[in-house]
Amino acid sequence: MTPRAPGTTRDGQDVHDELAVHEGRLAELERSQRCLQHLYDISELLARFQTWERTIPMVVSAIAETLPLHSATFILEIGGTPRTITWQLAGESARGLRAAQVHAREVYRYLVRSPVEFKREETRTLEVSPTAVMPEAQAGQNFVMLPFSVGRRSVFGALQIESVRELEERDLSFVDAVVNQLATALDRNASERALRASEARLAGIISIAADAIICVDEAQHIVMYNDAAQRTFGWTRDEVLGKPHDMLVPERFRESHRRHIGSFAAAADTARMMGEHRPEIIGLRKNGEEFPAEAAVSKLNAEGAWLFTVVLRDITEQKRIEREQVFLGEIGAIFATSLDSQRTLTNIARVVLREFADFCLIEFADEHGDVRQLEVGTSDPDKAGIAEALKRLPVDRGRPHLSRAILQSKEPQLTAEVTSPTIRAIAQNDEYRRLLEAIAPTSMMGVPLTVHGRLLGALVVASCRHERRYAAADLHLLEEVARRAALALENARLYHAAQQAVQARDQVLGIVAHDLRNPLDTIVMQAMLLRRRGGEPERIERAASRINRLIQDLLDVTRIEAGRLSIDPARVQARQVIMDSLEAQQELLSSSSLEVQLQVTPDLPELWVDRDRLLQVFENLMGNAAKFTGAGGRVTIGARPSEEEILFWVADTGIGISADDLPHVFDRFWQARKAERRGSGLGLPIVKGIVEAHGGHVWVESVPGRGSTFYFTVPAAQPVVDRAGEAPSATDQ
């Protein structure tokens, strides 16, 4: 037998085996290194976690680079509903996909111990690097599912891996490490999102808050400043962040404000109202304007440092309303102190000059609608003479003046900035302009004085200070003042009217007593004569008739004023009424030696009137003409058609009526010459009431010393229509 040489078959096999073992160890080492590298890559991905929608697919791809996978199923509970995504290799069967999804649902229900409903399931293709070596698939299903859970938090998701081969211990360790990191990243991301959402909600609430919210640090520098604070103080956020917070209060309060914050930091309470030891908090706007405020402060210790939050509300409007209510209550009491119109006007001027004006003008309309300047005042003693000169200056109402626009429109007017062109526009002449320029208004407003839609006058005020400009709130307050002032003036007018009514009542009672006494004396005397059988019964009848007429006149006036004067219209011949009136007044006209003329158009149409009431009109007008026309004078009675009416007139050549007296001739108890006591003063008011009750009109024209003419109209009767539909002619009638 030949001995073996060194390095023969057996020794060569040993070397080969050793090499194989060495190569296996190298492959294992390389695999472990790749696994560690993939685990490191996954850690990097999760450290940069943005959203699970972007990060999870990259994590699954990294797992697929390490382990040969058939599928991977990711489950995450969002809002109580599990969201499921299954990744599967391209080309895999639908049956395999369904098997993976069914397995994932069943195992997850087991993990959470709940019959979870899976309503949102997606399927995606598993992307694998071309360099990844996929071993041949082994029989059976190689599934593993690991839950997402952090600390004591319950399961909120899971990751299922379906491997091509049977998973080894190191594979499971790798998957477990990935799932632990993934669960931590998902939990951290959910917490961060919840925190961001909470911060966003808080920021949104702070942003839209109506109150100013300001945060300051221990150094009392501003670190947070919301939108309402910007609107309240006028400073922008960029202008105040990092600045001392006392820039928002007037300088005189800054030291005490800093001490207050310091003492609050050392106090036990965590919140308090500010301004408890002084009447109110005062804020300072960027433009230097101070304003009243209410504020509360709270504190929070964050990581050993104090953070102070101030919630502040501008109460300028609240204070303004409170002052207005007090002021309006005061002026109501002031206006109620007098029922004299002039005294009321003086009170109005005094109140507005005290409260919010340096100059005021009050114009008042009398009972005829004529407007006059009654009050012109100023709070500046140096300008009192100017105001008095403006009050005395005659005003042409047809040309520009201070209150013209207000009186014409009956609407309030506001001129926030008075300029030279403004003054020129309202000055009707050089003197008017000079006085206004001397007053030197910087802002002006005016309101009408109205009651129940009736214009009483106008109230105009002006500020002569540059720091004060009127705004809409000031105009509203002036309107409230004007409303109360107008009521006070109306009350004064009504009181004056009531006094006049009482005076008129007393006068008429005196007149009636006087007028009734004469016929009563006649009745008494005639009665005595009758006893001696030498009396005249006719004179007793006339005296009694006169008393009856006076009583009837009083009743008629009462009915007219109450709107209850009754008329009973019928078709009446116009000429016949005139003739009947002349016959009834013939004795009066003859005894007064007056000439009577007729100016009556022929063929006057019929009237639609109450005959007795129309006779009463003629009786009063003829009696009035006879009363004021001397012997030898003339009384003319006329009539002519006027459209659908008949125009009548009674003219005389008597003493006439002055222009000042003309507006009053139809007033109750009025007499042109009261000293002569020529009647009760009821005849003409009764004429007016009867004519207007018929739908007509009455008026007078007069020239002193040449006589008066009283005109009135009453309706004509409608033509009578025969059966053929045609009106009969005059000859047919």
JSON list of C-alpha atoms in Angstrom, two decimals, residues 154-264:
[
{"chain": "A", "resi": 154, "resn": "SER", "atom": "CA", "xyz": [-53.71, 50.81, 25.48]},
{"chain": "A", "resi": 155, "resn": "VAL", "atom": "CA", "xyz": [-53.08, 49.29, 22.04]},
{"chain": "A", "resi": 156, "resn": "PHE", "atom": "CA", "xyz": [-53.67, 51.85, 19.30]},
{"chain": "A", "resi": 157, "resn": "GLY", "atom": "CA", "xyz": [-52.51, 49.85, 16.27]},
{"chain": "A", "resi": 158, "resn": "ALA", "atom": "CA", "xyz": [-50.32, 46.98, 15.02]},
{"chain": "A", "resi": 159, "resn": "LEU", "atom": "CA", "xyz": [-47.92, 45.82, 12.28]},
{"chain": "A", "resi": 160, "resn": "GLN", "atom": "CA", "xyz": [-48.32, 42.38, 10.69]},
{"chain": "A", "resi": 161, "resn": "ILE", "atom": "CA", "xyz": [-45.44, 40.79, 8.73]},
{"chain": "A", "resi": 162, "resn": "GLU", "atom": "CA", "xyz": [-45.97, 37.84, 6.34]},
{"chain": "A", "resi": 163, "resn": "SER", "atom": "CA", "xyz": [-42.55, 36.41, 5.52]},
{"chain": "A", "resi": 164, "resn": "VAL", "atom": "CA", "xyz": [-41.64, 34.25, 2.56]},
{"chain": "A", "resi": 165, "resn": "ARG", "atom": "CA", "xyz": [-39.73, 31.94, 4.90]},
{"chain": "A", "resi": 166, "resn": "GLU", "atom": "CA", "xyz": [-39.97, 30.93, 8.47]},
{"chain": "A", "resi": 167, "resn": "LEU", "atom": "CA", "xyz": [-38.97, 33.82, 10.72]},
{"chain": "A", "resi": 168, "resn": "GLU", "atom": "CA", "xyz": [-35.98, 33.24, 12.95]},
{"chain": "A", "resi": 169, "resn": "GLU", "atom": "CA", "xyz": [-35.28, 34.62, 16.40]},
{"chain": "A", "resi": 170, "resn": "ARG", "atom": "CA", "xyz": [-33.15, 37.44, 15.04]},
{"chain": "A", "resi": 171, "resn": "ASP", "atom": "CA", "xyz": [-35.90, 38.32, 12.52]},
{"chain": "A", "resi": 172, "resn": "LEU", "atom": "CA", "xyz": [-38.40, 38.62, 15.30]},
{"chain": "A", "resi": 173, "resn": "SER", "atom": "CA", "xyz": [-35.97, 40.75, 17.31]},
{"chain": "A", "resi": 174, "resn": "PHE", "atom": "CA", "xyz": [-35.53, 43.04, 14.31]},
{"chain": "A", "resi": 175, "resn": "VAL", "atom": "CA", "xyz": [-39.29, 43.38, 13.76]},
{"chain": "A", "resi": 176, "resn": "ASP", "atom": "CA", "xyz": [-39.85, 43.93, 17.51]},
{"chain": "A", "resi": 177, "resn": "ALA", "atom": "CA", "xyz": [-37.23, 46.70, 17.56]},
{"chain": "A", "resi": 178, "resn": "VAL", "atom": "CA", "xyz": [-38.83, 48.36, 14.54]},
{"chain": "A", "resi": 179, "resn": "VAL", "atom": "CA", "xyz": [-42.34, 48.16, 16.02]},
{"chain": "A", "resi": 180, "resn": "ASN", "atom": "CA", "xyz": [-41.20, 49.58, 19.38]},
{"chain": "A", "resi": 181, "resn": "GLN", "atom": "CA", "xyz": [-39.57, 52.54, 17.67]},
{"chain": "A", "resi": 182, "resn": "LEU", "atom": "CA", "xyz": [-42.58, 52.97, 15.38]},
{"chain": "A", "resi": 183, "resn": "ALA", "atom": "CA", "xyz": [-45.03, 52.91, 18.32]},
{"chain": "A", "resi": 184, "resn": "THR", "atom": "CA", "xyz": [-42.96, 55.51, 20.16]},
{"chain": "A", "resi": 185, "resn": "ALA", "atom": "CA", "xyz": [-42.79, 57.73, 17.06]},
{"chain": "A", "resi": 186, "resn": "LEU", "atom": "CA", "xyz": [-46.54, 57.42, 16.40]},
{"chain": "A", "resi": 187, "resn": "ASP", "atom": "CA", "xyz": [-47.36, 58.21, 20.03]},
{"chain": "A", "resi": 188, "resn": "ARG", "atom": "CA", "xyz": [-45.01, 61.19, 20.05]},
{"chain": "A", "resi": 189, "resn": "ASN", "atom": "CA", "xyz": [-46.46, 62.43, 16.75]},
{"chain": "A", "resi": 190, "resn": "ALA", "atom": "CA", "xyz": [-50.02, 62.08, 18.07]},
{"chain": "A", "resi": 191, "resn": "SER", "atom": "CA", "xyz": [-49.07, 64.00, 21.22]},
{"chain": "A", "resi": 192, "resn": "GLU", "atom": "CA", "xyz": [-47.36, 66.71, 19.19]},
{"chain": "A", "resi": 193, "resn": "ARG", "atom": "CA", "xyz": [-50.35, 67.00, 16.89]},
{"chain": "A", "resi": 194, "resn": "ALA", "atom": "CA", "xyz": [-52.70, 67.20, 19.86]},
{"chain": "A", "resi": 195, "resn": "LEU", "atom": "CA", "xyz": [-50.47, 69.85, 21.43]},
{"chain": "A", "resi": 196, "resn": "ARG", "atom": "CA", "xyz": [-50.30, 71.80, 18.17]},
{"chain": "A", "resi": 197, "resn": "ALA", "atom": "CA", "xyz": [-54.07, 71.51, 17.80]},
{"chain": "A", "resi": 198, "resn": "SER", "atom": "CA", "xyz": [-54.55, 72.69, 21.37]},
{"chain": "A", "resi": 199, "resn": "GLU", "atom": "CA", "xyz": [-52.13, 75.56, 20.83]},
{"chain": "A", "resi": 200, "resn": "ALA", "atom": "CA", "xyz": [-53.87, 76.43, 17.55]},
{"chain": "A", "resi": 201, "resn": "ARG", "atom": "CA", "xyz": [-57.25, 76.43, 19.28]},
{"chain": "A", "resi": 202, "resn": "LEU", "atom": "CA", "xyz": [-55.90, 78.57, 22.10]},
{"chain": "A", "resi": 203, "resn": "ALA", "atom": "CA", "xyz": [-54.21, 80.90, 19.62]},
{"chain": "A", "resi": 204, "resn": "GLY", "atom": "CA", "xyz": [-57.44, 81.09, 17.64]},
{"chain": "A", "resi": 205, "resn": "ILE", "atom": "CA", "xyz": [-59.44, 81.90, 20.75]},
{"chain": "A", "resi": 206, "resn": "ILE", "atom": "CA", "xyz": [-56.90, 84.50, 21.83]},
{"chain": "A", "resi": 207, "resn": "SER", "atom": "CA", "xyz": [-56.78, 85.92, 18.31]},
{"chain": "A", "resi": 208, "resn": "ILE", "atom": "CA", "xyz": [-60.54, 86.41, 17.97]},
{"chain": "A", "resi": 209, "resn": "ALA", "atom": "CA", "xyz": [-61.12, 87.48, 21.59]},
{"chain": "A", "resi": 210, "resn": "ALA", "atom": "CA", "xyz": [-62.88, 90.81, 21.86]},
{"chain": "A", "resi": 211, "resn": "ASP", "atom": "CA", "xyz": [-60.71, 91.78, 24.84]},
{"chain": "A", "resi": 212, "resn": "ALA", "atom": "CA", "xyz": [-57.04, 92.69, 24.64]},
{"chain": "A", "resi": 213, "resn": "ILE", "atom": "CA", "xyz": [-54.86, 89.79, 25.92]},
{"chain": "A", "resi": 214, "resn": "ILE", "atom": "CA", "xyz": [-51.23, 90.55, 26.76]},
{"chain": "A", "resi": 215, "resn": "CYS", "atom": "CA", "xyz": [-48.60, 88.22, 28.27]},
{"chain": "A", "resi": 216, "resn": "VAL", "atom": "CA", "xyz": [-45.48, 89.54, 30.00]},
{"chain": "A", "resi": 217, "resn": "ASP", "atom": "CA", "xyz": [-42.50, 87.69, 31.44]},
{"chain": "A", "resi": 218, "resn": "GLU", "atom": "CA", "xyz": [-40.77, 88.14, 34.80]},
{"chain": "A", "resi": 219, "resn": "ALA", "atom": "CA", "xyz": [-38.83, 91.08, 33.39]},
{"chain": "A", "resi": 220, "resn": "GLN", "atom": "CA", "xyz": [-42.26, 92.62, 32.56]},
{"chain": "A", "resi": 221, "resn": "HIS", "atom": "CA", "xyz": [-41.58, 92.53, 28.84]},
{"chain": "A", "resi": 222, "resn": "ILE", "atom": "CA", "xyz": [-44.38, 91.75, 26.39]},
{"chain": "A", "resi": 223, "resn": "VAL", "atom": "CA", "xyz": [-44.20, 88.22, 24.96]},
{"chain": "A", "resi": 224, "resn": "MET", "atom": "CA", "xyz": [-47.72, 87.82, 23.57]},
{"chain": "A", "resi": 225, "resn": "TYR", "atom": "CA", "xyz": [-50.12, 90.44, 22.17]},
{"chain": "A", "resi": 226, "resn": "ASN", "atom": "CA", "xyz": [-53.37, 89.50, 20.42]},
{"chain": "A", "resi": 227, "resn": "ASP", "atom": "CA", "xyz": [-55.33, 91.18, 17.61]},
{"chain": "A", "resi": 228, "resn": "ALA", "atom": "CA", "xyz": [-57.73, 92.90, 20.01]},
{"chain": "A", "resi": 229, "resn": "ALA", "atom": "CA", "xyz": [-54.73, 94.46, 21.79]},
{"chain": "A", "resi": 230, "resn": "GLN", "atom": "CA", "xyz": [-53.53, 95.84, 18.48]},
{"chain": "A", "resi": 231, "resn": "ARG", "atom": "CA", "xyz": [-56.96, 97.38, 17.86]},
{"chain": "A", "resi": 232, "resn": "THR", "atom": "CA", "xyz": [-57.19, 98.73, 21.42]},
{"chain": "A", "resi": 233, "resn": "PHE", "atom": "CA", "xyz": [-53.73, 100.29, 21.78]},
{"chain": "A", "resi": 234, "resn": "GLY", "atom": "CA", "xyz": [-52.90, 101.04, 18.14]},
{"chain": "A", "resi": 235, "resn": "TRP", "atom": "CA", "xyz": [-49.45, 99.42, 18.37]},
{"chain": "A", "resi": 236, "resn": "THR", "atom": "CA", "xyz": [-48.74, 96.47, 16.07]},
{"chain": "A", "resi": 237, "resn": "ARG", "atom": "CA", "xyz": [-47.47, 93.17, 17.41]},
{"chain": "A", "resi": 238, "resn": "ASP", "atom": "CA", "xyz": [-43.99, 93.73, 15.96]},
{"chain": "A", "resi": 239, "resn": "GLU", "atom": "CA", "xyz": [-43.79, 97.14, 17.64]},
{"chain": "A", "resi": 240, "resn": "VAL", "atom": "CA", "xyz": [-44.41, 95.86, 21.18]},
{"chain": "A", "resi": 241, "resn": "LEU", "atom": "CA", "xyz": [-43.03, 92.30, 21.46]},
{"chain": "A", "resi": 242, "resn": "GLY", "atom": "CA", "xyz": [-40.01, 92.32, 23.75]},
{"chain": "A", "resi": 243, "resn": "LYS", "atom": "CA", "xyz": [-40.75, 95.88, 24.95]},
{"chain": "A", "resi": 244, "resn": "PRO", "atom": "CA", "xyz": [-41.62, 96.86, 28.57]},
{"chain": "A", "resi": 245, "resn": "HIS", "atom": "CA", "xyz": [-45.32, 96.45, 29.12]},
{"chain": "A", "resi": 246, "resn": "ASP", "atom": "CA", "xyz": [-45.66, 99.81, 30.88]},
{"chain": "A", "resi": 247, "resn": "MET", "atom": "CA", "xyz": [-45.46, 101.52, 27.49]},
{"chain": "A", "resi": 248, "resn": "LEU", "atom": "CA", "xyz": [-49.20, 100.77, 27.42]},
{"chain": "A", "resi": 249, "resn": "VAL", "atom": "CA", "xyz": [-50.02, 102.92, 30.49]},
{"chain": "A", "resi": 250, "resn": "PRO", "atom": "CA", "xyz": [-49.56, 106.67, 31.08]},
{"chain": "A", "resi": 251, "resn": "GLU", "atom": "CA", "xyz": [-46.17, 107.62, 32.51]},
{"chain": "A", "resi": 252, "resn": "ARG", "atom": "CA", "xyz": [-47.65, 108.79, 35.84]},
{"chain": "A", "resi": 253, "resn": "PHE", "atom": "CA", "xyz": [-48.90, 105.25, 36.54]},
{"chain": "A", "resi": 254, "resn": "ARG", "atom": "CA", "xyz": [-45.88, 103.22, 35.34]},
{"chain": "A", "resi": 255, "resn": "GLU", "atom": "CA", "xyz": [-43.98, 102.92, 38.62]},
{"chain": "A", "resi": 256, "resn": "SER", "atom": "CA", "xyz": [-47.05, 101.84, 40.60]},
{"chain": "A", "resi": 257, "resn": "HIS", "atom": "CA", "xyz": [-47.98, 99.42, 37.82]},
{"chain": "A", "resi": 258, "resn": "ARG", "atom": "CA", "xyz": [-44.56, 97.72, 37.98]},
{"chain": "A", "resi": 259, "resn": "ARG", "atom": "CA", "xyz": [-44.83, 97.43, 41.76]},
{"chain": "A", "resi": 260, "resn": "HIS", "atom": "CA", "xyz": [-48.30, 95.91, 41.42]},
{"chain": "A", "resi": 261, "resn": "ILE", "atom": "CA", "xyz": [-47.02, 93.17, 39.10]},
{"chain": "A", "resi": 262, "resn": "GLY", "atom": "CA", "xyz": [-44.09, 92.50, 41.44]},
{"chain": "A", "resi": 263, "resn": "SER", "atom": "CA", "xyz": [-46.31, 92.19, 44.51]},
{"chain": "A", "resi": 264, "resn": "PHE", "atom": "CA", "xyz": [-48.72, 89.96, 42.61]}
]
